């Protein structure tokens, strides 16, 4: 039987800090035996082909995943 997830204010703050300022990417929360043990943050930076400047991509330009 699965143990109930234990989340305290320290982990909630860590998760909120990981999400702060992220434009593209993901935050992965690792749980072992009902306790959060790790938070991984992966950021993606997208660059326009013409100027080399960072830009926000339109969702219509992204390939569809089926």
Phi, psi and omega in degrees: 000139181288141176279147177294143182290130178256116180234122178250177184295333179295313180291323177299320178293319178297319179294316179299319178295324179294326181280338185296125175080001181279131178257312175232137177145197181210156174238124182248132180251124182258129183239132174232126178050044175079008180235138174289128181240347185199145173232121178252136179238127176239120178255144176244137176244128182249134183239140176288146182289330188280313188253344184078006180271149176295140180215160177270123181278144174281142181296337180287341180272349180278144177293146178280136176257123183251000000 
